[in-house]
Amino acid sequence: MSIDSSQSFLQRASGNTQDHAFSHGQPDRGDVYEADWLALTMCKNNLQAFPQARFFWHDLLAEPVNEVYDHILLNPPFHSDHRATDRANWELGLHFIMRAHESLKVGGSLWLVANQHLPYGPWLLEHFKSVETLSQAKGFKVYRAVR
């Protein structure tokens, strides 16, 4: 999801919105969670024009989220180093998706940007009420999944 499309989505969205691991996005309202302090600091600087945004230095892999959200934007990491082919590495992204699922209200939507070769689709279909692929281009897929 590009910055323009995420901003457009957020302008149309109502309710609580959370940005998991998508700290270069531009929410005009909502919460941003980031485990990397430098990335969170840069995000805060980029979003100074959006006073409604809240920022949390938070490790989504180790700490539960205490809020429940209507919408979550997610562009999860899929490797912890430069090896992107190892199953244990792409499962890192799956942990973010699982945390997002836990953090959504029933009827809430997950907007997920993922590398198209990663097998997140079957998990989404198993755990969400509806899943649609909104876009597929240049090696990426954008999913919308409703809990």
Coordinates of C-alpha atoms in Angstrom, one line a residue:
M1 CA 0.0 0.0 0.0
S2 CA 1.5 3.3 -1.0
I3 CA 1.6 6.3 1.3
D4 CA -1.0 8.0 -0.9
S5 CA -3.4 5.0 -0.8
S6 CA -2.9 4.5 3.0
Q7 CA -3.6 8.2 3.6
S8 CA -6.7 8.0 1.3
F9 CA -7.9 4.9 3.2
L10 CA -7.5 6.7 6.5
Q11 CA -9.4 9.7 5.3
R12 CA -12.3 7.4 4.5
A13 CA -12.0 5.2 7.6
S14 CA -13.9 5.8 10.8
G15 CA -13.1 4.5 14.2
N16 CA -9.8 3.6 15.8
T17 CA -7.0 2.9 13.4
Q18 CA -3.7 1.2 14.2
D19 CA -0.5 1.1 12.1
H20 CA 1.5 -2.0 12.8
A21 CA 5.1 -1.9 11.4
F22 CA 4.1 0.6 8.7
S23 CA 5.9 3.6 10.2
H24 CA 6.4 5.3 6.9
G25 CA 2.7 5.7 6.4
Q26 CA 0.7 8.8 7.1
P27 CA -2.2 8.3 9.4
D28 CA -4.2 11.4 10.1
R29 CA -5.5 9.8 13.2
G30 CA -4.7 6.5 14.9
D31 CA -1.8 4.8 16.6
V32 CA 1.6 3.8 15.3
Y33 CA 3.5 0.9 16.9
E34 CA 7.2 0.4 16.3
A35 CA 9.9 -1.6 18.1
D36 CA 12.7 0.3 16.5
W37 CA 13.3 3.6 18.3
L38 CA 15.0 5.3 15.4
A39 CA 12.1 4.3 13.0
L40 CA 9.6 5.6 15.5
T41 CA 11.4 8.9 15.9
M42 CA 11.5 9.3 12.1
C43 CA 7.8 8.5 11.9
K44 CA 7.0 11.1 14.5
N45 CA 9.0 13.7 12.5
N46 CA 7.2 12.7 9.3
L47 CA 3.8 13.0 10.9
Q48 CA 4.1 16.3 12.8
A49 CA 1.2 17.6 10.8
F50 CA -1.1 14.9 12.3
P51 CA -1.6 15.8 15.9
Q52 CA -4.2 13.0 16.4
A53 CA -1.6 10.3 15.8
R54 CA -0.2 8.5 18.9
F55 CA 3.1 6.7 18.9
F56 CA 4.1 3.7 20.9
W57 CA 7.6 2.2 21.3
H58 CA 6.3 -1.3 21.4
D59 CA 7.6 -4.8 20.5
L60 CA 4.5 -6.4 18.9
L61 CA 6.2 -9.8 19.0
A62 CA 6.8 -9.8 22.8
E63 CA 4.1 -7.5 24.1
P64 CA 0.3 -7.7 23.6
V65 CA -1.6 -4.6 22.4
N66 CA -4.1 -3.3 25.0
E67 CA -6.3 -1.4 22.5
V68 CA -8.9 -2.9 20.2
Y69 CA -9.1 -1.4 16.7
D70 CA -11.5 -0.9 13.8
H71 CA -8.8 -0.9 11.2
I72 CA -5.1 -2.0 11.1
L73 CA -2.6 -1.2 8.4
L74 CA 0.2 -3.7 8.3
N75 CA 3.4 -4.1 6.2
P76 CA 5.1 -6.8 8.3
P77 CA 8.8 -7.6 8.1
F78 CA 9.3 -11.1 6.8
H79 CA 12.9 -11.7 7.8
S80 CA 15.2 -10.8 10.6
D81 CA 18.3 -10.7 8.4
H82 CA 19.0 -10.8 4.7
R83 CA 17.7 -14.4 4.2
A84 CA 14.1 -14.2 3.0
T85 CA 13.7 -17.8 1.9
D86 CA 13.9 -19.6 5.2
R87 CA 10.4 -20.5 6.5
A88 CA 11.3 -19.4 10.1
N89 CA 12.0 -16.0 8.7
W90 CA 8.8 -15.4 6.8
E91 CA 6.9 -16.6 9.9
L92 CA 8.1 -13.4 11.5
G93 CA 5.5 -11.6 9.4
L94 CA 2.9 -14.2 10.3
H95 CA 3.4 -13.3 14.0
F96 CA 2.6 -9.6 13.2
I97 CA -0.5 -10.7 11.3
M98 CA -1.6 -12.9 14.2
R99 CA -1.1 -9.9 16.6
A100 CA -3.2 -7.7 14.3
H101 CA -6.0 -10.3 14.2
E102 CA -6.0 -10.3 18.0
S103 CA -6.2 -6.5 18.1
L104 CA -9.1 -6.1 15.7
K105 CA -12.7 -5.7 16.7
V106 CA -15.1 -8.2 15.2
G107 CA -16.0 -6.7 11.8
G108 CA -12.7 -4.7 11.8
S109 CA -10.4 -4.8 8.8
L110 CA -6.8 -5.6 8.3
W111 CA -5.1 -3.9 5.3
L112 CA -2.0 -6.0 4.6
V113 CA 0.9 -5.3 2.2
A114 CA 3.0 -8.4 1.7
N115 CA 5.5 -9.8 -0.8
Q116 CA 3.4 -11.8 -3.2
H117 CA 5.6 -15.0 -2.8
L118 CA 4.8 -15.2 0.9
P119 CA 2.0 -17.7 1.8
Y120 CA -0.1 -15.5 4.0
G121 CA -3.3 -15.9 2.0
P122 CA -4.3 -19.4 3.4
W123 CA -3.8 -18.2 7.0
L124 CA -5.9 -15.1 6.3
L125 CA -8.7 -17.2 4.7
E126 CA -8.7 -19.6 7.7
H127 CA -8.9 -16.8 10.4
F128 CA -10.9 -14.0 8.8
K129 CA -14.5 -13.8 7.8
S130 CA -13.7 -12.4 4.4
V131 CA -10.4 -11.8 2.5
E132 CA -9.9 -10.0 -0.8
T133 CA -6.8 -9.2 -2.8
L134 CA -7.0 -5.5 -3.7
S135 CA -3.9 -5.2 -5.7
Q136 CA -1.0 -7.3 -7.0
A137 CA 1.9 -5.6 -8.7
K138 CA 5.7 -5.3 -8.7
G139 CA 6.1 -8.3 -6.4
F140 CA 3.6 -7.2 -3.7
K141 CA 0.0 -8.0 -2.8
V142 CA -2.4 -5.8 -0.9
Y143 CA -5.1 -7.8 1.1
R144 CA -8.1 -6.5 2.9
A145 CA -9.3 -9.0 5.5
V146 CA -12.4 -8.6 7.7
R147 CA -12.5 -10.2 11.1

